[in-house]
Amino acid sequence: MDDLDKTRGAFGVASIQHARNGQDPTGKSWHGQESTPEWESSQKKKKKKERKEGTVRILQRFAERCTMHGPAYISNSTWWVFRLAWTLLFVTAFGLMVYHLYLVGKQYTSFGIKNKLSLGFSSLQFPAVTLCNVNPIRASKLTQLSGDLGRFIEQIDPSILGEIIDGLPRSSNSSSNSTTASPQPQQRRRRETTDDDDYDDDTQLDDIDFGNFSSGREDVDSEWYQDLDGYTDSWEKEGKDSDFSMLEQTFVELFSSENRSSRVRAGHQLKDMLLSCSFSGKTCYHQNFTLVTNVKFGNCYTLQYDKFISRSSGPRGGLELVLYLDTGEYIRAITPDDGLQVSVHPPRTVPFPQDDGMAVAAGSTTKLSLKLVHIARKDYPYGYCTDSRGYLQRYRIMYSTQVCVRICEQRQVHEACGCHDETAEEVNILLNVTTTLRPCRSRSDVECLKMALWKFQNGDFECGCYNPCSETKYLRTMTARPWPNTQYAEHLLVRTACRRMSPEKCERLKSKQSKDLSREFVKLNIFYEDLNYENITEEPDYEEAQFISDLGGTLGLWVGLSFLSVVEVVQLAMELIRCLCCSRGQPRVASK
């Protein structure tokens, strides 16, 4: 019984296998023929023919029913000439359509932008104002600073420098009318000054050698510059060092090396300078200002307040300041002019008075009218811009291209040299490295510092400092006239200033002549010219709606495709794939 079951099971499996191969259990085909290679080849050809016929029928049905121009005429034309003509026209039109679509796509993916200008009118947030007395150190406080700085200031006293000029030899042809043209700046080469070097008739004040002055940094020569990229053909190599620029740089290096608290005490104090402050007719006080130190101007003071809203244009709706300059404390070796340095900048941004500040002369009333311009930029893919949120979270300041470049520059110095540049104090305070990194003072550190700065300025580093995505700018117009008159100065300004100074200093102030007295004071009025403002907004030059419209126009122009026609083409592709790849979808031909 078991053997019989096994035999039946084996016969059943063989029957199933032969049925799959188109054979009966005896090994013969259903047509009574045995399975041979020739028979299998004929079956493949038959299936291929069936697949081809099915594909042709699908294409014919598509040509008869589609709404696209061309295929119906190709399919229904009875004369081969017309069929060939329609085929050529359709292929040509299809090619032109593809090329036109390429142009449309290229224009869209270029992500061009255009600027849209719109005007608005409303009450405006008042900008931040930073002001600095141009004299960084009060003469009476100089003794509180280091001896190196004091000796340097003594050496560069104007009277001493004047004696050096008097002791210089006169030019040999200074009394003759020479017609020889002086060499052009680009033709001059750096020269080394020697003891017997005579100055020619084109000598300028900057060409005078006032001697060597040491700063807080060790001296380095320029020989190590020779191997730097771009130095050989640069103006830095060709031009002669300006002595006045070197004196100013030496002072900045010495002054920045002083302790910050000592510099603050030695500088001018706002409570002594500020005689009057008002915004929109309401009084403000020196406590409303924030101290900002600067290595060139010493103590600077920033006024910014969220509630300062200009609701009317003109001087009455702006900021008015009256300040006492205290020129008697000026150190003339480092401060040859009298007045203020004023910077107007967006709130919560870092001021750079030495770069973007305006000079306000002493003995004048200066009116600074502003016009607000707001710029909104688009980010990738239309361009690159930087949002301020990261800077607000990290540094608690608004982003600006200028501060980004400064931070990038100092980071390069920190990474390359392991020290910080004391002359970039504002940035290093933001980075919080003034206590964690040593100052760059040794010879090796100074050489490394100069090399890092040269490479940065030469474009060897990529900072990615893009324009801010949202930026506020102030267009400025400045006017000034002499101020104050003698009566106003003597009876109002002097008496107000004397209330905050010693009797001896007050008497010296009163004893000044009227011309000198007026130069002790300055009046500054900052306001919006009008409450109209400009919005400059970047917009896509080729918007999505226009792209879709051009896309449809291109398809319709050349081959008459609409959206539904595109769906027809998609359906055709799906049917062809199903016919060619899926055996169940293949049309079957009845066997004979």
XYZ file of C-alpha atoms in Angstrom:
592
model
C 0.000 0.000 0.000
C 2.787 2.404 0.795
C 4.531 1.693 -2.507
C 1.336 2.381 -4.402
C 0.886 5.750 -2.673
C 4.440 6.728 -3.456
C 3.945 5.858 -7.089
C 0.755 7.881 -7.293
C 2.476 10.870 -5.622
C 5.369 10.785 -8.011
C 3.040 10.553 -10.971
C 1.072 13.583 -9.668
C 4.172 15.720 -9.357
C 5.304 14.726 -12.825
C 1.862 15.545 -14.193
C 1.965 19.038 -12.729
C 5.497 19.673 -14.048
C 4.580 18.474 -17.544
C 1.428 20.548 -17.527
C 3.509 23.680 -16.820
C 5.734 22.817 -19.775
C 2.749 22.366 -22.125
C 3.145 18.539 -22.150
C 1.090 15.562 -21.066
C 2.460 13.219 -18.393
C 4.031 11.019 -21.043
C 6.336 13.822 -22.183
C 4.391 14.802 -25.251
C 2.983 18.212 -25.964
C -0.710 18.954 -25.815
C -0.745 18.866 -29.590
C 0.604 15.428 -29.579
C 4.210 16.458 -30.245
C 7.198 15.932 -28.049
C 8.944 19.083 -26.553
C 11.942 19.984 -28.721
C 14.328 23.013 -28.969
C 12.748 23.901 -32.298
C 9.334 23.943 -30.711
C 10.514 26.198 -27.843
C 12.111 28.630 -30.343
C 8.879 28.845 -32.284
C 6.975 29.549 -29.086
C 9.331 32.480 -28.254
C 8.919 33.926 -31.721
C 5.181 33.604 -31.385
C 5.177 35.459 -28.060
C 7.423 38.169 -29.476
C 5.078 38.603 -32.421
C 2.094 38.804 -30.091
C 3.880 41.433 -27.955
C 4.730 43.465 -31.050
C 1.171 43.287 -32.338
C -0.135 44.336 -28.940
C 2.230 47.334 -28.885
C 1.127 48.371 -32.363
C -2.525 48.174 -31.360
C -1.856 50.350 -28.271
C -0.063 52.958 -30.377
C -2.814 52.919 -32.989
C -5.495 53.381 -30.372
C -3.501 56.248 -28.821
C -3.051 57.929 -32.220
C -6.773 57.715 -32.945
C -7.969 59.058 -29.595
C -5.253 61.466 -28.317
C -5.818 65.225 -28.362
C -2.218 65.975 -29.332
C -1.682 67.254 -32.874
C 0.116 65.036 -35.366
C -0.167 61.382 -34.284
C -3.745 61.022 -35.666
C -2.692 62.257 -39.102
C 0.313 59.977 -39.113
C -1.877 56.973 -38.296
C -4.818 57.761 -40.611
C -2.990 59.018 -43.695
C -3.604 56.661 -46.644
C -0.795 58.002 -48.833
C 2.759 57.437 -47.657
C 3.786 60.966 -48.734
C 1.363 62.541 -46.286
C 2.346 60.096 -43.585
C 6.044 60.926 -44.108
C 5.329 64.665 -44.142
C 3.322 64.510 -40.909
C 6.015 62.383 -39.308
C 8.740 64.893 -40.195
C 6.602 67.802 -39.001
C 5.822 66.070 -35.721
C 9.454 65.109 -35.062
C 10.624 68.655 -35.882
C 7.960 70.233 -33.690
C 8.770 67.822 -30.869
C 12.464 68.706 -31.117
C 11.718 72.430 -31.061
C 9.455 71.866 -28.074
C 12.259 70.103 -26.179
C 14.688 72.931 -26.971
C 12.132 75.563 -25.942
C 11.487 73.690 -22.688
C 15.236 73.647 -22.079
C 15.382 77.431 -22.440
C 12.391 77.922 -20.137
C 13.871 75.572 -17.550
C 17.276 77.220 -17.758
C 15.752 80.649 -17.172
C 13.756 79.380 -14.219
C 16.660 77.531 -12.588
C 18.931 80.569 -12.913
C 16.886 82.012 -10.018
C 17.340 85.615 -11.047
C 16.050 88.373 -8.826
C 14.647 91.844 -9.275
C 14.372 94.709 -6.831
C 10.976 96.036 -5.920
C 10.872 99.548 -4.502
C 7.946 100.595 -2.371
C 7.383 103.677 -0.216
C 5.860 103.764 3.228
C 4.931 106.313 5.837
C 4.770 105.712 9.581
C 6.419 106.509 12.880
C 10.021 105.277 12.812
C 12.304 103.638 15.329
C 15.194 105.995 16.054
C 18.662 104.587 15.283
C 21.468 104.048 17.753
C 23.903 106.967 18.035
C 27.515 106.514 19.147
C 29.635 109.593 19.865
C 33.289 109.901 20.802
C 35.427 112.817 21.873
C 38.305 112.756 19.376
C 40.770 113.112 22.240
C 41.273 109.648 23.768
C 43.230 110.649 26.896
C 42.826 113.616 29.221
C 46.160 115.321 29.768
C 45.637 115.424 33.542
C 45.187 111.632 33.622
C 48.225 110.725 31.520
C 50.306 109.961 34.599
C 47.880 107.168 35.502
C 48.955 105.229 32.422
C 52.220 103.415 31.713
C 55.508 105.202 31.347
C 56.013 103.892 27.788
C 52.888 105.688 26.587
C 53.866 108.873 28.433
C 57.378 108.907 26.949
C 56.004 108.284 23.466
C 53.591 111.226 23.773
C 56.433 113.457 24.976
C 58.591 112.459 22.006
C 55.905 113.258 19.427
C 54.945 116.631 20.882
C 54.378 119.021 17.930
C 57.019 121.444 19.193
C 59.634 118.670 19.283
C 58.684 117.431 15.828
C 58.868 121.011 14.597
C 62.443 121.299 15.827
C 63.281 118.125 13.899
C 61.884 119.727 10.743
C 63.933 122.892 11.358
C 67.086 120.819 11.651
C 66.620 119.131 8.278
C 68.823 120.242 5.360
C 67.126 122.372 2.733
C 66.688 121.087 -0.761
C 69.549 122.050 -3.083
C 67.154 123.409 -5.722
C 64.503 124.853 -3.417
C 65.335 128.421 -4.477
C 65.438 127.713 -8.205
C 62.522 127.342 -10.556
C 62.907 123.738 -11.505
C 60.809 122.481 -14.400
C 61.657 118.857 -13.838
C 58.515 116.887 -13.289
C 58.328 115.090 -9.973
C 58.209 111.312 -10.190
C 54.773 109.766 -10.346
C 53.654 107.784 -7.279
C 53.668 104.521 -9.173
C 57.284 105.140 -10.212
C 58.588 105.703 -6.717
C 60.339 102.897 -4.967
C 60.850 102.266 -1.282
C 64.082 103.852 -0.101
C 66.075 103.480 3.056
C 66.808 106.751 4.843
C 70.483 107.353 5.621
C 72.253 110.025 7.625
C 73.408 111.904 4.513
C 70.130 111.491 2.619
C 69.049 114.878 1.244
C 65.362 115.506 0.761
C 64.463 116.537 -2.770
C 61.993 119.234 -3.723
C 58.961 116.925 -3.637
C 59.442 116.024 0.030
C 56.182 115.966 1.984
C 55.423 115.987 5.649
C 54.896 112.210 5.602
C 58.394 111.718 4.147
C 60.155 113.160 7.194
C 61.899 110.625 9.396
C 60.935 111.448 12.971
C 62.904 108.575 14.430
C 62.035 105.153 15.758
C 59.414 104.751 18.447
C 58.820 101.470 20.211
C 55.353 100.250 21.062
C 54.108 97.515 23.356
C 54.989 95.047 20.638
C 58.464 93.912 19.687
C 59.761 95.424 16.464
C 59.820 93.313 13.330
C 61.347 94.187 9.985
C 59.659 93.772 6.638
C 62.093 91.210 5.242
C 59.935 88.267 6.242
C 57.182 89.706 4.036
C 59.159 88.904 0.901
C 57.910 85.346 0.485
C 54.228 86.120 0.975
C 51.944 85.710 -2.025
C 51.138 88.993 -3.703
C 53.663 91.066 -1.752
C 56.327 91.420 -4.452
C 54.148 93.479 -6.799
C 52.097 95.254 -4.118
C 52.026 98.907 -3.094
C 53.041 97.799 0.398
C 56.443 96.862 -1.018
C 56.733 99.724 -3.494
C 55.586 102.615 -1.324
C 57.551 104.320 1.427
C 56.293 104.090 4.983
C 54.345 107.165 6.064
C 55.803 108.408 9.332
C 52.535 109.939 10.503
C 50.722 106.666 9.843
C 53.434 104.849 11.777
C 53.130 107.304 14.666
C 49.369 106.813 14.772
C 49.740 103.029 14.630
C 52.347 103.098 17.384
C 50.042 105.112 19.614
C 47.144 102.712 18.978
C 49.352 99.749 19.891
C 50.607 101.405 23.082
C 47.154 102.662 24.059
C 45.465 99.295 23.446
C 48.073 97.519 25.565
C 46.958 99.533 28.596
C 44.526 98.062 31.062
C 40.960 98.727 29.893
C 39.781 100.115 33.230
C 42.748 102.523 33.268
C 41.884 103.715 29.758
C 38.282 104.271 30.784
C 39.327 106.401 33.770
C 41.795 108.382 31.648
C 39.263 109.171 28.923
C 36.588 111.865 28.820
C 33.546 111.132 30.962
C 30.095 111.723 29.516
C 28.720 113.151 32.739
C 31.283 115.965 32.360
C 30.678 116.421 28.641
C 26.882 116.251 28.363
C 25.304 119.657 28.950
C 21.943 118.938 27.357
C 20.160 115.896 25.925
C 16.621 115.662 24.632
C 14.627 113.440 22.316
C 11.368 114.799 20.880
C 11.511 117.539 23.486
C 11.877 115.134 26.445
C 15.038 115.178 28.532
C 17.493 112.290 28.473
C 20.508 111.841 30.768
C 24.003 110.438 30.679
C 22.717 107.278 32.400
C 20.823 106.492 29.171
C 24.143 106.060 27.334
C 26.284 102.908 27.252
C 30.077 103.033 27.416
C 31.915 101.557 24.419
C 35.714 101.617 24.388
C 37.652 102.318 21.216
C 41.410 101.995 20.705
C 41.543 105.191 18.634
C 39.094 107.528 20.396
C 39.097 106.115 23.903
C 35.697 106.358 25.570
C 32.682 106.349 23.249
C 29.053 106.396 24.308
C 26.058 104.793 22.595
C 22.474 105.997 23.006
C 19.763 103.521 21.980
C 16.331 102.964 23.450
C 13.386 100.996 22.084
C 10.968 103.726 23.128
C 12.736 106.353 21.033
C 10.128 106.581 18.261
C 10.119 109.548 15.888
C 6.480 110.509 15.383
C 7.266 113.726 13.571
C 9.983 114.675 11.133
C 12.464 117.509 11.466
C 14.625 118.624 14.396
C 11.730 118.734 16.867
C 11.149 114.989 16.452
C 14.771 113.965 16.805
C 17.745 113.944 19.155
C 19.463 117.141 20.295
C 22.774 117.099 22.164
C 24.925 119.906 23.559
C 28.408 118.825 24.691
C 31.399 120.385 26.361
C 34.603 119.168 24.695
C 37.081 120.250 27.370
C 39.806 121.037 24.827
C 42.085 122.117 27.660
C 42.593 118.410 28.346
C 43.502 117.619 24.738
C 46.932 116.085 24.102
C 47.948 117.828 20.899
C 50.535 115.223 20.019
C 47.771 112.719 19.308
C 44.743 114.995 18.758
C 45.383 117.703 16.160
C 41.658 118.531 15.699
C 38.735 119.433 17.973
C 35.296 117.882 17.893
C 33.370 114.624 17.926
C 33.274 111.432 15.934
C 29.650 110.342 15.504
C 28.307 107.062 14.154
C 24.625 106.436 13.344
C 23.832 102.734 13.099
C 20.908 100.307 13.536
C 20.060 99.407 17.132
C 21.925 96.484 18.685
C 24.740 96.606 16.153
C 28.444 97.110 16.875
C 29.619 100.650 16.044
C 32.881 101.277 14.229
C 33.327 105.057 14.594
C 36.767 105.127 12.978
C 35.368 103.470 9.832
C 31.841 104.767 9.292
C 31.726 107.695 11.703
C 31.301 111.351 10.747
C 33.483 114.204 11.950
C 31.566 116.908 13.810
C 33.608 120.076 14.188
C 33.905 121.997 17.433
C 32.277 125.433 17.631
C 29.404 124.485 15.341
C 25.822 123.328 15.340
C 25.564 120.291 13.107
C 22.299 118.983 11.747
C 22.252 115.411 10.548
C 19.092 114.482 8.647
C 18.339 110.823 8.001
C 16.281 108.867 5.516
C 15.501 105.244 6.340
C 15.946 102.488 3.770
C 15.001 98.906 4.604
C 16.428 96.122 2.413
C 14.965 92.595 2.346
C 17.063 90.003 0.504
C 16.149 86.498 -0.637
C 18.205 83.536 0.457
C 19.195 80.400 -1.473
C 18.534 79.490 -4.286
C 18.122 83.116 -5.368
C 21.235 84.288 -3.565
C 23.025 84.121 -0.244
C 22.246 86.154 2.834
C 22.662 85.713 6.577
C 19.908 85.893 9.155
C 20.586 87.793 12.389
C 19.037 85.231 14.726
C 22.260 83.258 15.094
C 24.239 86.369 16.004
C 21.562 87.492 18.465
C 21.693 84.152 20.232
C 25.482 83.892 20.237
C 26.740 87.459 20.574
C 23.542 89.378 21.472
C 24.052 91.719 18.539
C 22.481 92.126 15.130
C 24.398 90.703 12.200
C 26.241 92.998 9.806
C 28.744 92.245 7.071
C 31.322 94.474 8.729
C 31.225 92.728 12.096
C 31.243 89.313 10.384
C 34.426 90.207 8.485
C 36.072 91.508 11.657
C 35.161 88.366 13.592
C 36.428 86.153 10.775
C 39.676 88.124 10.621
C 40.335 87.789 14.330
C 39.441 84.104 14.354
C 42.163 83.550 11.759
C 44.627 85.331 14.040
C 43.546 83.270 17.064
C 43.821 79.958 15.211
C 47.123 80.764 13.497
C 48.945 82.519 16.336
C 47.268 81.542 19.592
C 47.087 85.203 20.672
C 44.717 88.141 20.218
C 45.217 91.458 18.468
C 44.822 94.192 21.067
C 43.985 96.806 18.439
C 40.740 94.912 17.635
C 39.363 95.188 21.128
C 35.672 95.534 20.180
C 35.687 92.213 18.313
C 37.785 90.329 20.868
C 35.376 91.361 23.615
C 32.548 89.857 21.561
C 34.556 86.652 21.141
C 35.427 86.668 24.857
C 39.118 85.947 24.269
C 40.728 88.933 25.997
C 41.240 86.862 29.150
C 41.775 83.424 27.616
C 44.391 84.293 24.966
C 47.604 86.206 25.477
C 48.083 89.502 23.588
C 50.248 89.415 20.454
C 53.368 91.267 21.675
C 56.423 89.024 21.235
C 58.375 89.100 17.993
C 57.109 85.693 16.863
C 53.519 86.615 17.730
C 53.734 89.950 15.880
C 55.205 88.281 12.797
C 52.453 85.662 12.903
C 49.836 88.385 13.403
C 51.048 90.423 10.444
C 51.251 87.336 8.263
C 47.700 86.254 9.201
C 46.329 89.744 8.534
C 48.127 89.925 5.191
C 46.760 86.560 4.093
C 43.271 87.553 5.169
C 43.404 90.888 3.370
C 44.892 89.163 0.319
C 41.805 86.924 0.092
C 43.381 83.646 1.191
C 40.514 82.891 3.596
C 36.831 82.450 2.832
C 34.583 83.885 5.529
C 31.129 83.487 4.019
C 30.157 86.951 5.201
C 27.099 87.562 3.065
C 24.795 90.541 3.198
C 22.147 90.365 5.930
C 18.745 89.043 4.853
C 17.160 92.060 6.503
C 19.139 95.292 6.700
C 18.425 98.864 7.741
C 20.435 101.703 6.281
C 20.346 105.434 6.942
C 21.000 107.884 4.150
C 22.653 110.902 5.788
C 22.836 114.569 4.954
C 24.946 116.865 7.109
C 24.866 120.644 7.385
C 26.688 122.893 9.867
C 27.216 126.510 10.813
C 29.245 128.323 13.537
C 27.845 128.071 17.042
C 27.518 129.451 19.710
C 27.729 133.231 19.852
C 29.684 134.878 22.654
C 26.683 135.842 24.825
C 25.138 132.382 24.623
C 28.451 130.726 25.466
C 29.323 132.989 28.396
C 25.928 133.157 30.096
C 24.532 129.687 29.476
C 27.092 127.149 28.358
C 30.023 128.194 30.552
C 27.868 128.453 33.676
C 26.332 125.053 33.039
C 29.751 123.485 32.472
C 31.192 125.126 35.594
C 28.622 123.372 37.778
C 30.473 120.080 37.217
C 34.133 121.187 37.418
C 36.550 122.598 39.952
C 36.616 126.396 40.557
C 40.134 126.659 39.114
C 39.138 124.935 35.905
C 36.018 127.073 35.697
C 38.059 130.259 35.920
C 40.335 129.085 33.140
C 37.306 128.412 30.998
C 35.844 131.858 31.672
C 39.132 133.545 30.853
C 39.204 132.172 27.307
C 38.674 134.564 24.444
C 35.364 134.378 22.614
C 36.840 132.578 19.605
C 38.506 129.934 21.740
C 35.490 129.711 24.009
C 33.137 128.741 21.196
C 35.407 125.825 20.273
C 34.797 124.314 23.682
C 31.242 123.386 22.730
C 29.383 121.561 20.011
C 25.702 121.084 19.260
C 24.387 118.051 17.403
C 20.867 117.533 16.088
C 19.952 114.161 14.511
C 16.495 113.645 13.032
C 14.527 112.054 10.230
C 14.202 114.276 7.195
C 10.665 112.918 6.797
C 8.775 109.846 7.947
C 8.648 108.415 4.441
C 10.838 105.366 4.134
C 11.887 103.082 1.319
C 11.481 99.322 1.186
C 13.775 97.571 -1.281
C 12.654 93.964 -1.594
C 14.275 91.268 -3.676
C 11.758 89.180 -5.615
C 12.157 86.279 -8.050
C 12.636 87.593 -11.544
C 10.875 84.494 -12.904
C 8.069 83.356 -10.627
C 6.415 79.919 -10.480
C 3.169 81.109 -12.043
C 5.026 82.572 -15.014
C 7.085 79.399 -15.353
C 3.965 77.211 -15.462
C 2.353 79.563 -17.968
C 5.408 79.462 -20.237
C 5.619 75.703 -19.850
C 2.034 75.253 -20.997
C 2.478 77.765 -23.785
C 5.527 75.903 -25.084
C 3.773 72.536 -25.079
C 0.703 73.971 -26.780
C 2.665 75.991 -29.342
C 4.654 73.140 -30.852
C 2.634 69.930 -30.427
C -0.704 71.080 -28.999
C -0.249 69.462 -25.607
C -2.561 70.430 -22.768
C -2.548 69.107 -19.226
C -4.941 66.305 -20.140
C -2.853 65.529 -23.203
C 0.126 65.033 -20.925
C -1.990 62.602 -18.886
C -2.737 60.729 -22.120
C 1.002 60.405 -22.808
C 1.546 59.132 -19.267
C -1.189 56.556 -19.732
C 0.385 55.462 -23.040
C 3.727 54.950 -21.336
C 2.113 52.883 -18.582
C 0.284 50.685 -21.108
C 3.449 50.087 -23.114
C 5.380 49.137 -20.006
C 2.617 46.797 -18.962
C 2.517 45.221 -22.409
C 6.276 44.749 -22.714
C 7.149 43.730 -19.180
C 4.114 42.070 -17.601
C 3.148 38.698 -19.056
C -0.422 38.957 -17.777
C -0.895 42.167 -19.656
C 0.231 40.701 -22.987
C -2.513 40.279 -25.563
C -3.067 36.602 -26.410
C -3.595 35.195 -29.920
C -5.897 32.181 -30.049
C -4.057 29.045 -30.973
C -5.209 27.152 -33.961
